[in-house]
Short mmCIF file of N, CA, C and O in Angstrom, two decimals:
data_model
loop_
_atom_site.label_atom_id
_atom_site.label_comp_id
_atom_site.label_asym_id
_atom_site.label_seq_id
_atom_site.Cartn_x
_atom_site.Cartn_y
_atom_site.Cartn_z
N MET B 28 16.40 -61.61 -12.75
CA MET B 28 17.25 -60.78 -11.75
C MET B 28 17.82 -61.29 -10.65
O MET B 28 16.86 -62.12 -9.90
N ARG B 29 18.51 -60.99 -9.93
CA ARG B 29 19.21 -61.23 -8.65
C ARG B 29 20.14 -60.23 -8.37
O ARG B 29 21.39 -60.12 -8.66
N LEU B 30 20.07 -59.78 -6.88
CA LEU B 30 20.44 -58.64 -6.42
C LEU B 30 21.69 -59.53 -5.67
O LEU B 30 21.19 -60.32 -4.90
N THR B 31 23.00 -58.92 -6.38
CA THR B 31 24.41 -59.62 -5.43
C THR B 31 24.97 -58.53 -4.53
O THR B 31 25.95 -59.20 -3.77
N SER B 32 25.30 -57.19 -4.90
CA SER B 32 25.87 -56.58 -3.94
C SER B 32 25.12 -55.09 -3.77
O SER B 32 24.29 -54.77 -4.50
N VAL B 33 26.01 -54.49 -3.05
CA VAL B 33 25.42 -52.85 -2.32
C VAL B 33 26.61 -52.53 -2.59
O VAL B 33 27.60 -52.79 -2.09
N THR B 34 26.71 -51.48 -3.29
CA THR B 34 28.05 -50.60 -3.26
C THR B 34 27.79 -49.15 -2.39
O THR B 34 26.81 -48.37 -2.94
N VAL B 35 29.01 -48.78 -1.74
CA VAL B 35 28.69 -47.84 -0.89
C VAL B 35 30.00 -46.93 -1.02
O VAL B 35 30.88 -47.05 -1.61
N GLY B 36 29.45 -45.67 -1.52
CA GLY B 36 30.62 -44.65 -1.94
C GLY B 36 31.40 -43.76 -0.62
O GLY B 36 30.54 -43.81 0.53
N THR B 37 32.50 -43.63 -0.35
CA THR B 37 33.74 -43.66 0.97
C THR B 37 34.82 -42.71 0.28
O THR B 37 34.86 -42.85 -0.80
N SER B 38 35.21 -41.87 1.08
CA SER B 38 36.07 -41.53 1.11
C SER B 38 37.62 -42.65 1.78
O SER B 38 38.39 -42.42 1.49
N GLN B 39 37.08 -43.59 2.46
CA GLN B 39 38.23 -44.58 2.72
C GLN B 39 37.67 -45.77 2.38
O GLN B 39 37.34 -46.69 3.26
N PRO B 40 37.68 -46.64 1.13
CA PRO B 40 37.19 -48.14 0.82
C PRO B 40 38.00 -49.21 1.39
O PRO B 40 37.20 -49.88 2.11
N ARG B 41 39.33 -49.24 1.62
CA ARG B 41 39.82 -50.20 2.65
C ARG B 41 39.59 -49.98 4.07
O ARG B 41 39.05 -51.14 4.46
N GLU B 42 39.53 -49.10 4.56
CA GLU B 42 39.03 -48.71 5.86
C GLU B 42 37.68 -48.86 6.21
O GLU B 42 37.52 -50.04 7.17
N LEU B 43 37.36 -48.67 5.77
CA LEU B 43 35.37 -49.32 5.62
C LEU B 43 35.46 -50.53 5.42
O LEU B 43 34.68 -51.60 6.20
N ALA B 44 35.86 -51.16 4.48
CA ALA B 44 35.68 -52.80 4.30
C ALA B 44 36.11 -53.41 5.59
O ALA B 44 35.45 -54.13 5.80
N GLY B 45 37.36 -53.04 6.17
CA GLY B 45 37.56 -53.66 7.24
C GLY B 45 36.90 -53.73 8.56
O GLY B 45 36.66 -54.35 9.25
N PHE B 46 36.49 -52.26 8.44
CA PHE B 46 35.17 -51.94 9.66
C PHE B 46 34.54 -53.09 9.46
O PHE B 46 33.77 -53.43 10.22
N TYR B 47 33.37 -53.23 8.27
CA TYR B 47 31.99 -53.59 7.89
C TYR B 47 32.63 -55.52 8.44
O TYR B 47 31.86 -56.23 8.32
N ALA B 48 34.08 -55.73 7.83
CA ALA B 48 34.40 -57.37 7.92
C ALA B 48 34.34 -57.55 9.40
O ALA B 48 33.79 -58.94 9.99
N ARG B 49 34.94 -56.77 10.41
CA ARG B 49 34.57 -56.84 11.90
C ARG B 49 33.54 -56.88 12.09
O ARG B 49 33.44 -58.24 13.27
N LEU B 50 32.87 -56.21 11.56
CA LEU B 50 31.42 -55.75 12.34
C LEU B 50 30.60 -57.03 12.17
O LEU B 50 29.71 -57.20 12.87
N LEU B 51 30.69 -57.77 10.61
CA LEU B 51 29.64 -58.68 10.53
C LEU B 51 30.53 -59.99 10.54
O LEU B 51 29.70 -61.19 9.82
N GLY B 52 31.14 -60.15 10.96
CA GLY B 52 32.13 -61.64 10.85
C GLY B 52 32.31 -61.76 9.60
O GLY B 52 32.45 -63.16 9.17
N ALA B 53 32.99 -61.24 8.55
CA ALA B 53 32.73 -61.33 7.27
C ALA B 53 34.32 -61.43 7.00
O ALA B 53 35.09 -61.07 7.75
N SER B 54 34.56 -61.60 5.40
CA SER B 54 35.75 -61.48 5.11
C SER B 54 36.22 -60.31 4.19
O SER B 54 35.31 -60.12 2.94
N VAL B 55 37.37 -59.51 3.86
CA VAL B 55 37.47 -58.70 3.20
C VAL B 55 38.11 -59.74 1.93
O VAL B 55 39.02 -60.46 2.12
N GLY B 56 37.40 -59.05 0.40
CA GLY B 56 37.76 -59.79 -0.26
C GLY B 56 38.76 -59.08 -1.41
O GLY B 56 39.98 -58.81 -1.03
N ALA B 57 38.57 -58.59 -2.82
CA ALA B 57 39.42 -58.13 -3.08
C ALA B 57 39.28 -56.64 -2.81
O ALA B 57 38.17 -55.81 -2.40
N VAL B 58 40.58 -56.02 -3.05
CA VAL B 58 40.76 -54.94 -2.42
C VAL B 58 41.50 -54.06 -3.48
O VAL B 58 43.13 -54.58 -4.22
N GLU B 59 41.68 -52.94 -3.77
CA GLU B 59 42.32 -52.55 -4.95
C GLU B 59 42.58 -50.75 -4.68
O GLU B 59 42.46 -50.60 -3.48
N ASP B 60 43.18 -49.98 -5.81
CA ASP B 60 43.59 -48.48 -4.73
C ASP B 60 42.22 -47.81 -4.67
O ASP B 60 42.33 -47.10 -3.59
N ASP B 61 41.44 -47.99 -5.06
CA ASP B 61 39.83 -47.24 -5.01
C ASP B 61 38.66 -47.82 -4.71
O ASP B 61 37.60 -47.10 -4.44
N TRP B 62 38.80 -49.40 -4.11
CA TRP B 62 37.95 -50.21 -4.10
C TRP B 62 37.81 -51.04 -3.34
O TRP B 62 39.48 -52.13 -3.28
N ALA B 63 36.85 -51.72 -2.66
CA ALA B 63 37.10 -53.36 -1.62
C ALA B 63 35.98 -53.81 -1.53
O ALA B 63 34.93 -52.72 -1.59
N GLN B 64 35.61 -54.78 -1.42
CA GLN B 64 34.79 -55.53 -1.35
C GLN B 64 35.19 -56.50 0.25
O GLN B 64 36.25 -57.25 0.39
N VAL B 65 33.55 -56.58 0.72
CA VAL B 65 32.83 -57.35 1.81
C VAL B 65 32.37 -58.63 1.43
O VAL B 65 31.28 -58.61 0.77
N ARG B 66 32.50 -59.96 1.10
CA ARG B 66 31.79 -61.02 1.35
C ARG B 66 31.22 -60.99 2.58
O ARG B 66 31.37 -61.55 3.81
N VAL B 67 29.77 -60.64 2.49
CA VAL B 67 28.97 -60.98 3.86
C VAL B 67 28.68 -62.26 3.83
O VAL B 67 28.30 -63.06 2.81
N PRO B 68 28.52 -63.55 4.92
CA PRO B 68 27.85 -64.99 4.75
C PRO B 68 26.35 -64.52 4.53
O PRO B 68 25.49 -63.63 5.07
N GLY B 69 25.98 -65.27 4.04
CA GLY B 69 24.53 -65.75 3.30
C GLY B 69 24.71 -65.51 2.19
O GLY B 69 23.16 -64.94 1.56
N GLY B 70 25.49 -64.68 1.29
CA GLY B 70 25.26 -64.08 -0.16
C GLY B 70 25.76 -63.01 -0.53
O GLY B 70 26.15 -62.67 -1.57
N LEU B 71 25.33 -61.85 0.52
CA LEU B 71 25.36 -60.71 -0.49
C LEU B 71 26.80 -59.85 0.16
O LEU B 71 27.59 -60.27 0.79
N THR B 72 27.25 -59.26 -1.03
CA THR B 72 28.90 -58.91 -1.08
C THR B 72 28.15 -56.95 -0.88
O THR B 72 27.54 -56.70 -1.75
N LEU B 73 29.43 -56.33 -0.40
CA LEU B 73 29.23 -54.99 0.03
C LEU B 73 30.26 -54.46 -0.89
O LEU B 73 31.34 -54.94 -0.59
N ASN B 74 30.30 -53.59 -1.75
CA ASN B 74 31.55 -52.94 -1.97
C ASN B 74 32.02 -51.43 -1.21
O ASN B 74 30.46 -51.12 -1.47
N PHE B 75 32.67 -51.35 -1.76
CA PHE B 75 33.45 -49.65 -0.89
C PHE B 75 34.09 -49.08 -2.23
O PHE B 75 35.27 -49.48 -2.38
N GLU B 76 33.67 -48.05 -2.94
CA GLU B 76 34.15 -47.08 -4.19
C GLU B 76 34.71 -45.86 -3.44
O GLU B 76 34.23 -45.12 -3.03
N PHE B 77 35.75 -45.27 -4.15
CA PHE B 77 36.39 -44.42 -3.67
C PHE B 77 35.60 -43.27 -4.27
O PHE B 77 35.00 -43.06 -5.47
N GLU B 78 35.00 -42.05 -3.23
CA GLU B 78 34.28 -41.14 -4.44
C GLU B 78 35.28 -40.11 -4.04
O GLU B 78 35.21 -39.61 -2.50
N ALA B 79 35.85 -39.06 -5.23
CA ALA B 79 36.73 -37.84 -4.93
C ALA B 79 36.14 -37.07 -3.95
O ALA B 79 36.81 -35.90 -3.37
N CYS B 80 34.61 -36.49 -4.12
CA CYS B 80 34.12 -35.33 -3.77
C CYS B 80 32.86 -35.86 -2.67
O CYS B 80 32.05 -35.43 -1.95
N PHE B 81 33.16 -36.81 -1.90
CA PHE B 81 32.24 -37.17 -0.97
C PHE B 81 32.44 -36.58 0.52
O PHE B 81 33.52 -35.68 0.84
N ARG B 82 31.44 -36.29 0.78
CA ARG B 82 30.85 -35.59 1.97
C ARG B 82 30.36 -36.63 3.19
O ARG B 82 29.43 -37.06 2.58
N ARG B 83 30.88 -36.25 4.57
CA ARG B 83 30.34 -36.81 5.54
C ARG B 83 28.48 -37.04 5.64
O ARG B 83 28.07 -35.44 5.43
N PRO B 84 27.69 -37.89 5.22
CA PRO B 84 26.42 -37.78 5.35
C PRO B 84 25.92 -37.20 7.29
O PRO B 84 26.76 -37.22 7.22
N VAL B 85 25.01 -36.08 7.04
CA VAL B 85 24.09 -35.81 8.32
C VAL B 85 23.06 -36.29 8.61
O VAL B 85 22.68 -36.70 7.57
N TRP B 86 22.98 -37.15 9.67
CA TRP B 86 22.00 -37.88 10.52
C TRP B 86 21.22 -38.15 11.74
O TRP B 86 22.22 -37.58 12.40
N PRO B 87 20.23 -37.09 11.71
CA PRO B 87 19.15 -37.17 10.73
C PRO B 87 18.97 -35.99 9.98
O PRO B 87 20.03 -35.31 10.27
N SER B 88 19.04 -36.09 9.00
CA SER B 88 19.25 -34.77 7.81
C SER B 88 18.94 -33.55 7.95
O SER B 88 18.09 -33.33 9.31
N VAL B 89 19.74 -32.36 7.73
CA VAL B 89 19.72 -31.23 8.23
C VAL B 89 19.56 -30.13 6.79
O VAL B 89 20.08 -30.82 5.94
N ASP B 90 18.47 -29.47 6.84
CA ASP B 90 18.46 -28.56 5.62
C ASP B 90 20.39 -28.04 5.17
O ASP B 90 20.72 -27.27 5.78
N GLY B 91 20.26 -28.30 3.83
CA GLY B 91 21.18 -27.59 3.34
C GLY B 91 22.76 -28.16 3.69
O GLY B 91 23.69 -28.25 3.02
N ALA B 92 22.30 -29.77 4.21
CA ALA B 92 23.67 -30.76 4.49
C ALA B 92 23.52 -32.11 3.79
O ALA B 92 22.61 -32.35 3.22
N GLN B 93 24.64 -32.25 3.13
CA GLN B 93 24.93 -33.79 2.98
C GLN B 93 24.07 -34.78 3.72
O GLN B 93 23.90 -35.21 4.75
N THR B 94 22.70 -35.59 3.24
CA THR B 94 22.17 -36.17 3.07
C THR B 94 22.58 -37.77 3.03
O THR B 94 23.17 -37.88 2.04
N ALA B 95 22.01 -38.95 3.78
CA ALA B 95 22.87 -40.19 3.94
C ALA B 95 21.77 -40.57 2.64
O ALA B 95 20.57 -40.24 2.77
N SER B 96 22.19 -41.19 1.35
CA SER B 96 21.41 -41.72 0.35
C SER B 96 20.93 -42.89 0.45
O SER B 96 19.66 -43.49 -0.32
N GLN B 97 21.44 -43.67 1.12
CA GLN B 97 21.15 -44.96 1.65
C GLN B 97 21.90 -45.10 3.52
O GLN B 97 22.65 -44.29 3.75
N HIS B 98 20.84 -46.71 3.76
CA HIS B 98 21.88 -47.26 4.97
C HIS B 98 21.97 -48.79 4.86
O HIS B 98 20.46 -48.83 4.16
N LEU B 99 22.75 -49.11 5.86
CA LEU B 99 22.33 -50.72 6.08
C LEU B 99 21.67 -50.91 7.28
O LEU B 99 21.47 -50.39 8.06
N ASP B 100 20.02 -52.02 6.66
CA ASP B 100 19.82 -52.20 8.08
C ASP B 100 19.96 -53.77 8.54
O ASP B 100 20.51 -54.89 7.63
N ILE B 101 20.51 -54.49 9.67
CA ILE B 101 21.16 -55.58 10.18
C ILE B 101 20.25 -55.75 11.59
O ILE B 101 20.30 -55.15 12.53
N GLU B 102 19.68 -57.21 10.91
CA GLU B 102 19.58 -57.97 11.83
C GLU B 102 19.94 -58.45 12.85
O GLU B 102 20.88 -59.02 12.18
N VAL B 103 19.79 -58.32 14.11
CA VAL B 103 20.39 -58.76 15.30
C VAL B 103 19.69 -59.71 15.85
O VAL B 103 18.43 -59.02 16.30
N ASP B 104 20.33 -60.56 17.10
CA ASP B 104 19.43 -60.97 17.87
C ASP B 104 19.43 -60.74 19.29
O ASP B 104 18.45 -60.49 20.08
N ASP B 105 20.74 -59.94 19.65
CA ASP B 105 20.83 -59.39 20.74
C ASP B 105 21.19 -57.79 20.64
O ASP B 105 22.21 -57.57 20.45
N LEU B 106 20.18 -56.86 21.02
CA LEU B 106 20.27 -55.54 20.24
C LEU B 106 21.59 -54.76 21.54
O LEU B 106 22.25 -54.41 20.62
N GLY B 107 21.86 -55.00 22.15
CA GLY B 107 22.54 -54.55 23.42
C GLY B 107 23.98 -55.06 23.37
O GLY B 107 24.79 -54.23 23.26
N SER B 108 23.84 -56.55 22.77
CA SER B 108 25.50 -57.04 22.32
C SER B 108 25.99 -56.22 21.21
O SER B 108 26.85 -56.23 21.26
N ALA B 109 25.02 -56.51 20.45
CA ALA B 109 25.34 -55.58 18.86
C ALA B 109 25.70 -54.23 18.97
O ALA B 109 26.79 -54.17 18.36
N VAL B 110 25.05 -53.53 19.42
CA VAL B 110 25.57 -52.19 19.98
C VAL B 110 26.70 -52.16 20.71
O VAL B 110 27.82 -51.56 19.92
N GLU B 111 26.65 -53.15 21.68
CA GLU B 111 28.90 -53.11 22.21
C GLU B 111 29.57 -53.69 21.25
O GLU B 111 30.73 -52.91 21.08
N HIS B 112 29.33 -54.20 20.11
CA HIS B 112 30.54 -55.07 19.38
C HIS B 112 30.60 -54.27 18.54
O HIS B 112 31.37 -53.56 18.02
N ALA B 113 29.06 -53.23 17.64
CA ALA B 113 29.43 -52.25 16.94
C ALA B 113 30.55 -50.85 17.31
O ALA B 113 31.63 -50.33 16.56
N LEU B 114 30.50 -50.43 18.53
CA LEU B 114 31.07 -49.55 19.34
C LEU B 114 32.99 -50.08 19.24
O LEU B 114 33.26 -49.45 18.73
N ALA B 115 32.59 -50.94 19.70
CA ALA B 115 33.77 -51.60 19.73
C ALA B 115 34.78 -51.75 18.27
O ALA B 115 35.99 -51.93 18.24
N CYS B 116 33.85 -52.07 17.45
CA CYS B 116 34.79 -52.26 16.05
C CYS B 116 34.84 -50.87 15.45
O CYS B 116 35.59 -50.53 14.55
N GLY B 117 34.08 -49.79 16.56
CA GLY B 117 34.20 -48.43 15.41
C GLY B 117 33.24 -47.76 15.22
O GLY B 117 33.55 -46.31 14.87
N ALA B 118 32.52 -47.77 15.49
CA ALA B 118 31.21 -47.32 15.26
C ALA B 118 31.06 -46.24 16.30
O ALA B 118 31.33 -46.33 17.50
N VAL B 119 29.99 -45.50 16.11
CA VAL B 119 29.56 -44.28 17.24
C VAL B 119 27.91 -44.25 17.12
O VAL B 119 27.48 -44.54 15.99
N LEU B 120 27.37 -44.34 18.03
CA LEU B 120 26.17 -44.51 18.39
C LEU B 120 25.69 -42.84 18.39
O LEU B 120 26.21 -41.91 18.73
N ALA B 121 24.37 -42.62 17.56
CA ALA B 121 24.00 -41.97 16.60
C ALA B 121 22.87 -41.18 18.18
O ALA B 121 22.38 -42.02 18.90
N GLN B 122 23.02 -39.92 18.10
CA GLN B 122 22.58 -39.08 18.78
C GLN B 122 20.86 -39.32 19.21
O GLN B 122 20.24 -39.40 19.93
N VAL B 123 20.09 -39.38 17.88
CA VAL B 123 19.07 -39.43 17.57
C VAL B 123 18.72 -41.11 17.70
O VAL B 123 19.16 -41.57 16.65
N GLN B 124 17.32 -41.35 18.14
CA GLN B 124 17.46 -43.05 18.56
C GLN B 124 15.84 -43.07 18.10
O GLN B 124 14.99 -42.95 19.09
N PRO B 125 15.50 -42.72 17.16
CA PRO B 125 13.34 -42.64 17.03
C PRO B 125 12.99 -44.32 17.47
O PRO B 125 11.74 -43.89 17.39
N GLN B 126 13.69 -45.28 17.20
CA GLN B 126 12.68 -46.21 17.61
C GLN B 126 13.56 -47.13 18.83
O GLN B 126 14.40 -47.51 19.42
N GLU B 127 12.49 -47.91 20.01
CA GLU B 127 12.74 -48.75 20.51
C GLU B 127 13.66 -50.08 20.22
O GLU B 127 14.73 -50.33 21.02
N ASP B 128 13.15 -50.77 19.13
CA ASP B 128 13.84 -51.72 19.41
C ASP B 128 14.92 -51.64 18.01
O ASP B 128 15.27 -52.94 17.48
N VAL B 129 15.69 -50.36 17.62
CA VAL B 129 16.20 -50.01 16.24
C VAL B 129 17.50 -48.81 17.19
O VAL B 129 16.87 -48.22 17.84
N ARG B 130 18.69 -49.26 16.89
CA ARG B 130 19.35 -48.85 17.12
C ARG B 130 20.45 -48.16 16.11
O ARG B 130 20.62 -48.73 15.09
N VAL B 131 20.60 -46.84 15.64
CA VAL B 131 21.14 -46.03 14.45
C VAL B 131 22.31 -45.90 14.57
O VAL B 131 23.17 -45.23 16.10
N LEU B 132 23.45 -46.10 14.54
CA LEU B 132 24.72 -45.95 14.45
C LEU B 132 25.52 -45.31 13.09
O LEU B 132 24.97 -45.67 12.39
N ILE B 133 26.40 -44.89 13.98
CA ILE B 133 27.43 -44.07 12.58
C ILE B 133 28.86 -44.83 12.23
O ILE B 133 29.67 -44.66 13.21
N ASP B 134 28.82 -45.48 10.98
CA ASP B 134 30.64 -46.12 11.00
C ASP B 134 31.94 -45.05 10.88
O ASP B 134 31.31 -43.84 11.07
N PRO B 135 32.70 -45.27 10.55
CA PRO B 135 33.67 -44.77 10.54
C PRO B 135 34.06 -43.25 9.98
O PRO B 135 34.64 -42.41 9.36
N ASP B 136 33.35 -43.10 8.52
CA ASP B 136 33.28 -42.57 7.53
C ASP B 136 31.40 -41.93 7.72
O ASP B 136 31.51 -40.84 6.98
N GLY B 137 31.17 -42.20 8.38
CA GLY B 137 30.03 -40.78 8.50
C GLY B 137 28.38 -41.79 8.26
O GLY B 137 27.70 -40.99 8.10
N HIS B 138 28.79 -42.80 7.59
CA HIS B 138 27.37 -43.30 7.19
C HIS B 138 26.18 -43.89 8.16
O HIS B 138 26.93 -44.75 9.08
N PRO B 139 25.24 -43.74 8.38
CA PRO B 139 24.91 -44.48 9.50
C PRO B 139 23.67 -45.86 8.85
O PRO B 139 23.72 -46.16 7.85
N PHE B 140 23.95 -46.74 9.75
CA PHE B 140 23.22 -47.72 9.75
C PHE B 140 22.34 -48.21 11.09
O PHE B 140 22.77 -47.84 12.05
N CYS B 141 21.47 -49.22 10.85
CA CYS B 141 20.81 -50.10 12.01
C CYS B 141 21.17 -51.15 12.41
O CYS B 141 21.09 -52.24 11.27
N LEU B 142 21.04 -51.62 13.45
CA LEU B 142 21.05 -52.68 14.01
C LEU B 142 19.30 -52.56 14.28
O LEU B 142 18.81 -51.91 15.48
N PHE B 143 18.64 -53.74 14.49
CA PHE B 143 17.49 -53.86 14.96
C PHE B 143 17.11 -55.36 15.09
O PHE B 143 17.78 -56.45 14.80
N LEU B 144 16.16 -55.75 15.97
CA LEU B 144 15.89 -56.60 16.40
C LEU B 144 14.78 -57.59 15.31
O LEU B 144 13.99 -56.57 14.39
#
């Protein structure tokens, strides 16, 4: 077995594929009406699939609200520069930051992701 991709449910697959392509210095591959793909350097593929009943997750979780069922962890060499780049790409810094060497950000459709050293 070999893991090749991760698929993320979203209300906006094309937009999210564009965001992660800019963030990761990758390219948008296949695009369909309800699905888009980002080919990340190093081999992993991120797929973004339209979910008609998508609800933005709340992070950190709150009782009764939609929770994040997954998040991406992205290793960086310079946390400050990486956060600035992510913000310029359209991410938002999460209000809660639980670790000194990790930054939690929120992508344009509400999914949390982490940048870490």
